[in-house]
CSV table of C-alpha atoms and ligand atoms in Angstrom, one decimal:
chain,number,residue,atom,x,y,z
A,1,MET,CA,14.7,-16.1,16.9
A,2,LYS,CA,11.0,-16.5,16.9
A,3,PRO,CA,9.2,-15.0,13.9
A,4,ARG,CA,6.9,-12.9,16.1
A,5,LEU,CA,9.8,-11.3,17.9
A,6,VAL,CA,11.5,-10.5,14.5
A,7,VAL,CA,8.3,-8.9,13.4
A,8,TYR,CA,8.1,-6.7,16.5
A,9,ILE,CA,11.7,-5.7,16.4
A,10,SER,CA,11.4,-4.8,12.7
A,11,LEU,CA,8.2,-2.9,13.3
A,12,PHE,CA,9.9,-0.9,16.1
A,13,ALA,CA,13.0,-0.2,13.9
A,14,LEU,CA,10.7,0.9,11.1
A,15,THR,CA,8.7,3.2,13.3
A,16,VAL,CA,11.9,4.8,14.6
A,17,LEU,CA,13.1,5.2,11.0
A,18,ILE,CA,9.9,6.9,9.9
A,19,LEU,CA,9.9,9.2,12.9
A,20,ILE,CA,13.6,10.1,12.2
A,21,GLN,CA,12.5,10.9,8.6
A,22,PHE,CA,9.8,13.2,9.8
A,23,TYR,CA,12.2,14.9,12.2
A,24,ILE,CA,14.7,15.4,9.4
A,25,ILE,CA,12.0,16.8,7.1
A,26,ASN,CA,10.9,19.1,9.9
A,27,GLN,CA,14.5,20.3,10.4
A,28,VAL,CA,14.9,20.9,6.7
A,29,TYR,CA,11.7,22.9,6.7
A,30,ARG,CA,13.1,25.1,9.5
A,31,LEU,CA,16.4,25.5,7.7
A,32,LYS,CA,14.6,26.4,4.5
A,33,ALA,CA,12.5,28.9,6.4
A,34,ASN,CA,15.6,30.5,7.9
A,35,GLU,CA,17.2,30.6,4.5
A,36,PHE,CA,14.0,32.3,3.1
A,37,ASP,CA,14.1,34.9,5.9
A,38,LEU,CA,17.7,35.6,5.3
A,39,LYS,CA,17.3,36.0,1.6
A,40,TYR,CA,14.2,38.2,1.8
A,41,THR,CA,15.6,40.3,4.7
A,42,GLY,CA,18.6,40.9,2.6
A,43,LEU,CA,16.6,41.9,-0.5
A,44,VAL,CA,14.2,44.1,1.5
A,45,GLN,CA,17.1,45.9,3.3
A,46,GLN,CA,18.7,46.5,0.0
A,47,SER,CA,15.5,47.9,-1.4
A,48,LEU,CA,15.2,50.3,1.5
A,49,TYR,CA,18.7,51.4,1.1
A,50,ASP,CA,18.1,51.9,-2.7
A,51,LEU,CA,15.0,53.9,-1.9
A,52,GLU,CA,16.8,56.3,0.3
A,53,TYR,CA,19.9,56.5,-1.9
A,54,TYR,CA,18.0,57.3,-5.1
A,55,SER,CA,15.1,59.3,-3.9
A,56,GLY,CA,16.4,60.7,-0.6
A,57,GLU,CA,13.2,59.7,1.3
A,58,ASN,CA,12.3,56.7,3.5
A,59,GLY,CA,8.8,56.0,2.1
A,60,LEU,CA,7.0,57.5,5.1
A,61,ASP,CA,7.0,61.3,4.3
A,62,SER,CA,3.3,61.6,3.5
A,63,VAL,CA,2.6,59.4,6.6
A,64,PHE,CA,4.2,61.9,9.0
A,65,TYR,CA,2.1,64.7,7.5
A,66,HIS,CA,-1.1,62.8,8.1
A,67,LEU,CA,-0.1,61.8,11.6
A,68,GLU,CA,0.3,65.4,12.6
A,69,GLU,CA,-3.2,66.1,11.5
A,70,ALA,CA,-4.5,63.1,13.4
A,71,SER,CA,-2.6,64.2,16.5
A,72,VAL,CA,-4.3,67.5,16.6
A,73,GLN,CA,-7.7,65.9,16.3
A,74,SER,CA,-6.8,63.3,18.9
A,75,LEU,CA,-5.6,65.9,21.4
A,76,ASP,CA,-8.8,67.8,21.0
A,77,ARG,CA,-10.8,64.6,21.7
A,78,ILE,CA,-8.8,63.7,24.8
A,79,ARG,CA,-9.1,67.2,26.3
A,80,LYS,CA,-12.8,66.9,26.3
A,81,LEU,CA,-12.8,63.6,28.2
A,82,ALA,CA,-13.5,63.7,31.9
A,83,PHE,CA,-13.2,60.0,33.0
A,84,VAL,CA,-10.2,57.7,33.0
A,85,GLU,CA,-12.1,54.9,31.3
A,86,ASP,CA,-13.1,57.1,28.4
A,87,THR,CA,-9.5,58.3,28.1
A,88,LEU,CA,-8.2,54.7,27.9
A,89,GLU,CA,-10.8,53.9,25.2
A,90,ALA,CA,-9.8,57.0,23.3
A,91,TYR,CA,-6.1,55.9,23.5
A,92,SER,CA,-6.9,52.6,21.9
A,93,GLY,CA,-8.8,54.4,19.2
A,94,ILE,CA,-5.8,56.6,18.6
A,95,ILE,CA,-3.5,53.6,18.3
A,96,GLY,CA,-5.9,52.2,15.7
A,97,THR,CA,-6.1,55.4,13.8
A,98,PHE,CA,-2.3,55.8,13.7
A,99,GLU,CA,-1.8,52.3,12.5
A,100,ASP,CA,-4.3,52.8,9.7
A,101,ILE,CA,-2.7,56.1,8.6
A,102,ILE,CA,0.8,54.5,8.5
A,103,LEU,CA,-0.4,51.5,6.6
A,104,SER,CA,-2.5,53.4,4.1
A,105,HIS,CA,0.0,56.2,3.4
A,106,GLU,CA,3.4,54.4,3.4
A,107,SER,CA,5.0,54.0,0.1
A,108,LEU,CA,7.5,51.4,1.3
A,109,SER,CA,5.5,48.4,0.3
A,110,PRO,CA,5.0,49.3,-3.4
A,111,TYR,CA,8.7,50.0,-3.7
A,112,ILE,CA,9.8,46.8,-2.0
A,113,ARG,CA,7.4,44.9,-4.2
A,114,SER,CA,8.8,46.2,-7.4
A,115,TYR,CA,12.3,45.7,-6.1
A,116,LEU,CA,11.5,42.0,-5.3
A,117,SER,CA,10.0,41.5,-8.7
A,118,GLU,CA,13.0,42.9,-10.4
A,119,HIS,CA,15.2,40.5,-8.4
A,120,GLN,CA,13.1,37.4,-9.4
A,121,ALA,CA,11.7,37.1,-5.8
A,122,ASP,CA,8.1,36.6,-4.8
A,123,PRO,CA,6.6,40.1,-4.4
A,124,ASP,CA,3.3,39.0,-2.6
A,125,PHE,CA,3.2,40.1,1.0
A,126,ASN,CA,1.0,41.9,3.5
A,127,SER,CA,2.5,44.8,5.5
A,128,GLY,CA,1.9,45.4,9.1
A,129,ILE,CA,3.2,47.6,11.9
A,130,VAL,CA,3.6,47.3,15.7
A,131,ILE,CA,3.7,50.5,17.6
A,132,ARG,CA,6.3,50.5,20.3
A,133,ASN,CA,5.7,54.0,21.7
A,134,LEU,CA,3.2,56.7,21.1
A,135,VAL,CA,3.1,59.9,22.9
A,136,MET,CA,0.8,63.0,22.4
A,137,LEU,CA,2.6,66.2,22.9
A,138,ASP,CA,0.3,68.7,24.6
A,139,PHE,CA,2.7,71.3,25.7
A,140,PRO,CA,4.0,71.3,28.4
A,141,ASP,CA,2.5,67.8,29.1
A,142,GLU,CA,3.3,64.5,27.4
A,143,LEU,CA,0.4,62.1,27.2
A,144,ILE,CA,1.7,58.5,26.9
A,145,VAL,CA,-0.8,56.7,24.8
A,146,TYR,CA,1.3,53.5,24.6
A,147,SER,CA,4.8,52.7,25.8
A,148,GLU,CA,6.5,49.4,25.5
A,149,ALA,CA,9.5,50.5,27.6
A,150,GLN,CA,7.5,51.5,30.6
A,151,ASN,CA,5.5,48.3,30.2
A,152,PHE,CA,2.5,50.6,29.9
A,153,THR,CA,-0.5,48.4,29.6
A,154,THR,CA,-3.2,49.4,27.3
A,155,PRO,CA,-6.3,47.3,28.0
A,156,PHE,CA,-6.6,46.8,24.3
A,157,PRO,CA,-4.2,44.6,22.5
A,158,GLN,CA,-2.6,45.9,19.4
A,159,PRO,CA,-4.6,44.5,16.5
A,160,GLU,CA,-1.8,43.5,14.1
A,161,SER,CA,0.8,42.0,16.4
A,162,GLY,CA,-0.8,38.5,16.6
A,163,SER,CA,-0.9,38.0,12.8
A,164,LEU,CA,2.7,39.2,12.5
A,165,LYS,CA,4.2,36.4,14.5
A,166,ASN,CA,6.0,34.9,11.6
A,167,ALA,CA,6.5,38.0,9.7
A,168,LEU,CA,9.8,39.7,8.8
A,169,GLN,CA,10.7,42.8,10.7
A,170,VAL,CA,11.9,45.2,8.0
A,171,ASN,CA,12.8,48.3,9.9
A,172,SER,CA,12.1,50.3,13.1
A,173,TYR,CA,11.1,54.0,12.7
A,174,THR,CA,10.9,56.8,15.1
A,175,ALA,CA,9.4,60.2,14.3
A,176,GLU,CA,8.5,63.3,16.1
A,177,GLY,CA,6.1,66.0,15.0
A,178,ASN,CA,4.7,69.0,16.8
A,179,TYR,CA,2.0,67.0,18.6
A,180,TYR,CA,3.2,63.5,18.6
A,181,ARG,CA,6.2,61.2,19.0
A,182,ILE,CA,6.0,57.7,17.7
A,183,ALA,CA,8.2,54.6,17.4
A,184,PHE,CA,7.1,51.6,15.5
A,185,ASP,CA,8.3,48.5,13.7
A,186,PHE,CA,7.4,47.8,10.1
A,187,TYR,CA,6.7,44.2,9.2
A,188,ILE,CA,6.1,42.3,6.1
A,189,ASP,CA,4.5,38.8,5.9
A,190,PHE,CA,5.1,36.9,2.7
A,191,THR,CA,1.8,35.3,1.6
A,192,HIS,CA,3.4,32.4,-0.3
A,193,LYS,CA,6.3,31.7,2.1
A,194,LYS,CA,5.1,28.2,3.0
A,195,ARG,CA,4.3,27.3,-0.6
A,196,ILE,CA,7.7,28.5,-1.8
A,197,ILE,CA,9.5,26.5,0.9
A,198,TYR,CA,7.4,23.4,0.2
A,199,ARG,CA,8.2,23.7,-3.5
A,200,GLU,CA,11.9,23.8,-2.7
A,201,MET,CA,11.5,20.8,-0.5
A,202,ALA,CA,9.4,18.8,-3.0
A,203,GLY,CA,12.4,16.7,-4.1
A,204,ILE,CA,13.6,15.7,-0.7
A,205,PHE,CA,10.0,15.2,0.5
A,206,THR,CA,9.0,12.9,-2.5
A,207,LEU,CA,12.3,11.0,-2.1
A,208,SER,CA,11.5,10.4,1.6
A,209,VAL,CA,8.0,9.3,0.9
A,210,ILE,CA,9.2,7.0,-1.8
A,211,THR,CA,11.9,5.4,0.4
A,212,ILE,CA,9.5,5.0,3.2
A,213,VAL,CA,7.0,3.3,0.9
A,214,ILE,CA,9.7,1.0,-0.6
A,215,VAL,CA,11.0,0.1,2.9
A,216,LEU,CA,7.5,-0.6,4.1
A,217,PHE,CA,6.8,-2.7,1.0
A,218,ILE,CA,10.0,-4.7,1.4
A,219,PHE,CA,9.2,-5.2,5.1
A,220,MET,CA,5.7,-6.5,4.4
A,221,TYR,CA,7.0,-8.7,1.6
A,222,THR,CA,9.7,-10.1,3.8
A,223,ILE,CA,7.4,-10.8,6.7
A,224,ARG,CA,4.8,-12.3,4.4
A,225,ASN,CA,7.5,-14.6,2.9
A,226,MET,CA,8.8,-15.5,6.3
A,227,LEU,CA,5.4,-16.5,7.6
A,228,LYS,CA,4.7,-18.3,4.3
A,229,GLN,CA,7.9,-20.3,4.7
A,230,LYS,CA,7.1,-21.1,8.2
A,231,LYS,CA,3.6,-22.3,7.3
A,232,LEU,CA,5.0,-24.3,4.5
A,233,SER,CA,7.6,-26.0,6.6
A,234,ASP,CA,5.0,-26.9,9.2
A,235,MET,CA,2.8,-28.3,6.5
A,236,LYS,CA,5.6,-30.3,5.1
A,237,THR,CA,6.4,-31.9,8.5
A,238,ASP,CA,2.7,-32.8,8.9
A,239,PHE,CA,2.6,-34.1,5.3
A,240,ILE,CA,5.6,-36.3,5.7
A,241,ASN,CA,4.3,-37.7,8.9
A,242,ASN,CA,1.0,-38.6,7.3
A,243,MET,CA,2.7,-40.0,4.2
A,244,THR,CA,4.9,-42.3,6.2
A,245,HIS,CA,1.8,-43.6,7.8
A,246,GLU,CA,0.0,-43.9,4.5
A,247,LEU,CA,2.8,-45.8,2.9
A,248,LYS,CA,2.6,-48.5,5.5
A,249,THR,CA,-0.8,-49.8,4.5
A,250,PRO,CA,0.0,-50.8,0.8
A,251,LEU,CA,3.4,-52.1,1.9
A,252,THR,CA,1.9,-54.3,4.5
A,253,THR,CA,-0.8,-55.5,2.1
A,254,ILE,CA,1.8,-56.4,-0.5
A,255,ALA,CA,4.0,-58.1,2.1
A,256,VAL,CA,1.0,-60.2,3.2
A,257,ALA,CA,0.0,-61.0,-0.4
A,258,SER,CA,3.4,-62.0,-1.4
A,259,SER,CA,3.8,-64.3,1.5
A,260,SER,CA,0.4,-65.9,0.6
A,261,LEU,CA,1.7,-66.4,-2.9
A,262,ALA,CA,4.8,-68.1,-1.5
A,263,ASP,CA,2.5,-70.7,0.0
A,264,PRO,CA,2.5,-73.7,-2.5
A,265,SER,CA,-1.0,-74.8,-1.4
A,266,ILE,CA,-2.5,-71.7,-3.0
A,267,HIS,CA,-1.0,-72.3,-6.4
A,268,SER,CA,-3.8,-74.8,-7.3
A,269,ASN,CA,-6.4,-72.2,-6.6
A,270,GLU,CA,-6.2,-70.1,-9.7
A,271,ASP,CA,-8.9,-67.6,-8.7
A,272,ARG,CA,-7.2,-66.8,-5.5
A,273,VAL,CA,-3.8,-66.3,-7.3
A,274,VAL,CA,-5.5,-63.9,-9.7
A,275,GLU,CA,-7.2,-62.1,-6.8
A,276,ILE,CA,-4.0,-61.7,-4.9
A,277,SER,CA,-2.1,-60.5,-8.0
A,278,ARG,CA,-4.8,-57.9,-8.6
A,279,MET,CA,-4.6,-56.8,-5.0
A,280,ILE,CA,-0.8,-56.4,-5.4
A,281,GLY,CA,-1.4,-54.4,-8.6
A,282,LYS,CA,-3.9,-52.2,-6.9
A,283,GLN,CA,-1.6,-51.5,-3.9
A,284,ASN,CA,1.2,-50.9,-6.3
A,285,ARG,CA,-0.8,-48.2,-8.1
A,286,HIS,CA,-1.6,-46.7,-4.8
A,287,LEU,CA,2.1,-46.7,-3.8
A,288,ASN,CA,2.9,-45.1,-7.1
A,289,GLN,CA,0.3,-42.3,-6.4
A,290,LEU,CA,1.7,-41.7,-2.9
A,291,ILE,CA,5.3,-41.5,-4.2
A,292,ASP,CA,4.1,-39.1,-6.9
A,293,HIS,CA,2.7,-36.9,-4.2
A,294,ILE,CA,6.0,-36.9,-2.4
A,295,LEU,CA,7.8,-36.0,-5.6
A,296,ASP,CA,5.3,-33.2,-5.9
A,297,ILE,CA,6.5,-31.5,-2.8
A,298,GLU,CA,8.8,-29.4,-4.9
A,299,LEU,CA,5.8,-27.9,-6.5
A,300,TRP,CA,4.7,-26.4,-3.2
A,301,GLU,CA,7.5,-23.9,-3.1
A,302,ARG,CA,7.3,-22.8,-6.7
A,303,ASP,CA,4.7,-20.3,-7.8
A,304,GLN,CA,5.2,-21.5,-11.3
A,305,VAL,CA,5.5,-25.1,-12.5
A,306,SER,CA,8.4,-25.4,-14.9
A,307,LEU,CA,7.2,-26.9,-18.2
A,308,THR,CA,8.9,-28.7,-21.1
A,309,ILE,CA,6.6,-27.7,-23.9
A,310,GLN,CA,6.4,-29.5,-27.2
A,311,PRO,CA,3.8,-30.0,-29.9
A,312,VAL,CA,1.5,-32.9,-29.0
A,313,ASN,CA,-1.1,-34.6,-31.1
A,314,ILE,CA,-3.8,-34.0,-28.6
A,315,SER,CA,-6.2,-36.6,-29.9
A,316,ALA,CA,-3.6,-39.4,-29.8
A,317,PHE,CA,-2.4,-38.2,-26.4
A,318,LEU,CA,-5.8,-38.3,-24.8
A,319,HIS,CA,-6.7,-41.6,-26.4
A,320,GLU,CA,-3.5,-43.1,-25.1
A,321,LYS,CA,-4.0,-41.7,-21.5
A,322,LEU,CA,-7.6,-42.9,-21.3
A,323,GLY,CA,-6.4,-46.3,-22.6
A,324,SER,CA,-3.8,-46.7,-19.9
A,325,PHE,CA,-6.2,-45.6,-17.3
A,326,ARG,CA,-8.7,-48.2,-18.4
A,327,ILE,CA,-6.0,-50.9,-18.3
A,328,GLU,CA,-4.9,-49.8,-14.8
A,329,HIS,CA,-8.5,-50.1,-13.6
A,330,THR,CA,-9.7,-53.2,-15.4
A,331,ASP,CA,-10.7,-54.7,-12.1
A,332,GLU,CA,-13.2,-51.9,-11.5
A,333,SER,CA,-16.3,-51.6,-13.6
A,334,ILE,CA,-15.5,-48.2,-15.1
A,335,THR,CA,-16.9,-46.8,-18.3
A,336,ILE,CA,-15.0,-44.1,-20.0
A,337,LEU,CA,-16.6,-42.5,-23.1
A,338,GLU,CA,-14.5,-40.4,-25.5
A,339,ASP,CA,-15.9,-37.6,-27.6
A,340,PHE,CA,-13.2,-35.7,-29.4
A,341,ASP,CA,-13.4,-33.0,-32.1
A,342,LEU,CA,-9.7,-32.4,-32.6
A,343,LYS,CA,-9.0,-33.1,-36.3
A,344,GLY,CA,-5.6,-34.6,-35.4
A,345,GLU,CA,-4.2,-31.2,-34.7
A,346,LYS,CA,-1.2,-30.5,-32.4
A,347,VAL,CA,-1.2,-28.4,-29.3
A,348,LYS,CA,1.9,-27.2,-27.4
A,349,LEU,CA,2.0,-28.6,-23.9
A,350,ASP,CA,4.1,-30.5,-21.4
A,351,GLU,CA,3.2,-34.1,-21.9
A,352,PHE,CA,4.5,-35.3,-18.6
A,353,GLN,CA,2.6,-32.7,-16.5
A,354,PHE,CA,-0.5,-33.0,-18.6
A,355,THR,CA,-0.6,-36.7,-18.0
A,356,ARG,CA,-0.7,-35.9,-14.3
A,357,VAL,CA,-3.6,-33.5,-14.9
A,358,MET,CA,-5.6,-36.2,-16.7
A,359,ASN,CA,-4.8,-38.9,-14.2
A,360,ASN,CA,-5.8,-36.7,-11.3
A,361,LEU,CA,-9.1,-35.8,-12.8
A,362,LEU,CA,-9.9,-39.4,-13.9
A,363,SER,CA,-8.9,-40.8,-10.5
A,364,ASN,CA,-11.1,-38.3,-8.7
A,365,ALA,CA,-14.0,-39.1,-11.0
A,366,VAL,CA,-13.6,-42.8,-9.9
A,367,LYS,CA,-12.8,-42.0,-6.3
A,368,TYR,CA,-15.8,-39.8,-5.8
A,369,SER,CA,-18.3,-42.0,-7.7
A,370,PHE,CA,-20.9,-44.5,-6.6
A,371,GLU,CA,-20.6,-48.2,-7.6
A,372,LYS,CA,-20.3,-47.9,-11.4
A,373,PRO,CA,-18.4,-44.8,-12.4
A,374,GLU,CA,-19.3,-43.5,-15.8
A,375,ILE,CA,-16.8,-40.9,-17.1
A,376,SER,CA,-17.2,-38.9,-20.3
A,377,VAL,CA,-14.2,-37.1,-21.6
A,378,LYS,CA,-14.8,-34.5,-24.3
A,379,ALA,CA,-12.3,-32.5,-26.2
A,380,GLU,CA,-12.8,-29.7,-28.7
A,381,LEU,CA,-10.3,-27.6,-30.5
A,382,THR,CA,-11.4,-24.2,-31.8
A,383,ASP,CA,-9.4,-21.1,-31.1
A,384,LYS,CA,-8.7,-22.8,-27.8
A,385,LEU,CA,-8.5,-26.4,-26.5
A,386,VAL,CA,-11.4,-27.3,-24.2
A,387,ILE,CA,-11.2,-30.6,-22.4
A,388,SER,CA,-14.0,-31.7,-20.0
A,389,VAL,CA,-14.1,-34.7,-17.7
A,390,LYS,CA,-17.6,-35.5,-16.6
A,391,ASP,CA,-18.6,-38.1,-14.0
A,392,ASN,CA,-21.8,-39.4,-12.5
A,393,GLY,CA,-20.4,-39.2,-8.9
A,394,ILE,CA,-21.4,-37.6,-5.7
A,395,GLY,CA,-20.9,-34.1,-6.9
A,396,ILE,CA,-19.6,-31.1,-5.0
A,397,ASP,CA,-21.7,-28.6,-3.0
A,398,PRO,CA,-21.4,-24.9,-4.1
A,399,GLU,CA,-19.4,-23.9,-1.0
A,400,SER,CA,-16.8,-26.6,-1.4
A,401,GLN,CA,-16.5,-25.7,-5.1
A,402,LYS,CA,-14.8,-22.5,-4.1
A,403,HIS,CA,-12.1,-24.3,-2.2
A,404,ILE,CA,-11.4,-27.6,-4.0
A,405,PHE,CA,-8.4,-26.2,-5.9
A,406,SER,CA,-6.7,-25.0,-2.7
A,407,ARG,CA,-3.8,-26.9,-1.2
A,408,PHE,CA,-5.0,-29.6,1.3
A,409,TYR,CA,-8.6,-28.9,0.9
A,410,ARG,CA,-10.9,-31.9,1.1
A,411,ALA,CA,-14.6,-31.6,0.9
A,412,ASN,CA,-16.7,-33.6,3.3
A,413,THR,CA,-17.7,-36.6,1.2
A,414,GLY,CA,-19.5,-38.8,3.7
A,415,ASP,CA,-18.8,-42.5,3.5
A,416,ILE,CA,-17.9,-42.5,-0.2
A,417,HIS,CA,-14.1,-42.3,0.3
A,418,LYS,CA,-12.6,-45.4,-1.2
A,419,VAL,CA,-9.1,-44.0,-1.0
A,420,LYS,CA,-7.8,-41.6,1.5
A,421,GLY,CA,-6.8,-38.4,-0.2
A,422,LEU,CA,-4.4,-35.6,0.7
A,423,GLY,CA,-6.3,-32.7,-0.9
A,424,LEU,CA,-3.5,-32.0,-3.3
A,425,GLY,CA,-4.6,-33.5,-6.6
A,426,LEU,CA,-6.7,-30.6,-7.8
A,427,TYR,CA,-4.2,-28.1,-6.4
A,428,TYR,CA,-1.6,-29.5,-8.7
A,429,VAL,CA,-4.0,-29.7,-11.6
A,430,LYS,CA,-4.8,-26.0,-11.3
A,431,LYS,CA,-1.1,-25.1,-11.0
A,432,ILE,CA,-0.2,-27.1,-14.1
A,433,VAL,CA,-3.1,-25.8,-16.2
A,434,GLU,CA,-2.3,-22.2,-15.2
A,435,ALA,CA,1.4,-22.8,-16.1
A,436,HIS,CA,0.1,-23.6,-19.5
A,437,GLY,CA,-1.7,-20.3,-19.6
A,438,GLY,CA,-5.1,-22.0,-19.2
A,439,GLU,CA,-7.9,-22.1,-16.7
A,440,ILE,CA,-9.8,-24.8,-14.9
A,441,SER,CA,-13.4,-24.6,-13.6
A,442,VAL,CA,-15.9,-27.0,-12.2
A,443,ASP,CA,-19.6,-27.4,-12.8
A,444,SER,CA,-21.2,-29.7,-10.2
A,445,LYS,CA,-24.3,-30.4,-8.2
A,446,PRO,CA,-24.4,-32.7,-5.2
A,447,ASN,CA,-25.5,-36.2,-6.3
A,448,HIS,CA,-25.6,-35.2,-9.9
A,449,GLY,CA,-22.0,-35.6,-10.8
A,450,SER,CA,-19.2,-33.2,-11.6
A,451,THR,CA,-17.7,-31.8,-14.8
A,452,PHE,CA,-14.2,-30.4,-14.7
A,453,ILE,CA,-13.5,-28.1,-17.7
A,454,ILE,CA,-10.0,-27.2,-18.8
A,455,GLU,CA,-9.5,-24.4,-21.3
A,456,LEU,CA,-6.0,-24.0,-22.8
A,457,PRO,CA,-4.9,-21.4,-25.3
A,458,LYS,CA,-4.0,-23.0,-28.6
B,501,ADP,P1,-8.1,-35.5,-2.7
B,501,ADP,O1,-8.8,-36.3,-3.8
B,501,ADP,O2,-6.8,-36.1,-2.4
B,501,ADP,O3,-9.0,-35.3,-1.5
B,501,ADP,P2,-8.2,-33.3,-4.6
B,501,ADP,O4,-7.5,-32.1,-4.5
B,501,ADP,O5,-8.0,-34.2,-5.8
B,501,ADP,O6,-7.8,-34.1,-3.2
B,501,ADP,O7,-9.7,-33.0,-4.4
B,501,ADP,C1,-10.1,-32.1,-3.4
B,501,ADP,C2,-11.5,-32.4,-3.0
B,501,ADP,O8,-12.4,-32.1,-4.1
B,501,ADP,C3,-11.8,-33.8,-2.7
B,501,ADP,O9,-11.5,-34.1,-1.3
B,501,ADP,C4,-13.2,-34.0,-3.0
B,501,ADP,O10,-14.0,-33.7,-1.9
B,501,ADP,C5,-13.5,-33.0,-4.1
B,501,ADP,N1,-13.5,-33.6,-5.5
B,501,ADP,C6,-12.5,-33.7,-6.3
B,501,ADP,N2,-12.9,-34.3,-7.5
B,501,ADP,C7,-14.2,-34.6,-7.3
B,501,ADP,C8,-15.2,-35.3,-8.1
B,501,ADP,N3,-14.9,-35.7,-9.4
B,501,ADP,N4,-16.4,-35.4,-7.6
B,501,ADP,C9,-16.7,-35.0,-6.4
B,501,ADP,N5,-15.8,-34.4,-5.5
B,501,ADP,C10,-14.6,-34.2,-6.0
């Protein structure tokens, strides 16, 4: 399957999963809200029962007394009105007054509150009422101020009903006095209901969020790895194709050179023989380098180079590596200066990998130099080991300096390229240095040479 398709399918599956999670959380919230309502309805009903059982009253006695008073006044008011519009307005005022009286004189709320507190439940709520029917008794007439049953429409909506949408209906009451008849529902709305439910859901909610984050993380990690692998495999194919091509040049040169050596007429010409053998030597070195690069393919996949660390006399080590490099390049006029301040101390490192580091830096110093490369290698051991390789070559412009340690990066070096490169040398150098816990940096200016500085912990 194509990677892109896999990404799309996984994204789709993930989105569905996340939506399902949200759906489940939403359902859990509803369940919890129902549970809350059930629990609190039970408690409130029980408290009302207790109230009546122990005190013989329903918490509204003083309300009814005040309603009677208000009814007398209301009837007085209505009798004086001549127009229908005024009467309707008066009705609305009466409903408001009745509501206010009920809410300010009921003693249900304080009782329910203390009952809830006693039973370790949350006692914070607002009370409200919805009047179902309200009739003024003006003997022998009945004035219907509001009637739900007859679908009697007051032009004025009841003020409390909107805000009581999610409230608990505690009880319905009907009462009749000398001048009024009323039916209303009593509601309570728990102020902290949402907070209490959320608190109960905190566990499941956190768990859901954590799982979603983990799944997302794994998804991104997998996709990233998949794309990385794909890129790597494409790069490998390109690399092997290039390499096969590159290997042909030294092989052909060696083949031609050896057949020249096989020609007896050339044996008398000593200079020519030396020249051909040098050429073979040079191509041999090049072949070796190319094969090293092929062996290095394994480094591409590893984030860490595996090291075989042992104490190495760093002064002797560097001296020997520079010596070998000189011998390998005797045919080129290269000057290599050594300036070591190492006191014969030993440093723990992987000798094999560090040889590659030094060889890469030295070959680059030669490759990217003008006619007579002058290389100066300094090494100093204090609380850390600092090795610098300085050349008098073409230098590197600041923009390229940011990229030279990246895989396959090659700066534009004009015509100076003596050997074709792959843009891998410094990438390996950096990897190896970092595997030793060290750092590498470059200090360079175009046409003024470059200095590569390695810092390793002791
Ligand atoms: P390669 O030499 O195969 O191109 P490297 O990774 O060794 O790959 O180097 C990357 C690039 O850094 C080179 O292409 C070159 O442009 C630049 N570079 C490396 N060393 C030097 C140097 N000593 N002087 C100037 N440029 C350098």
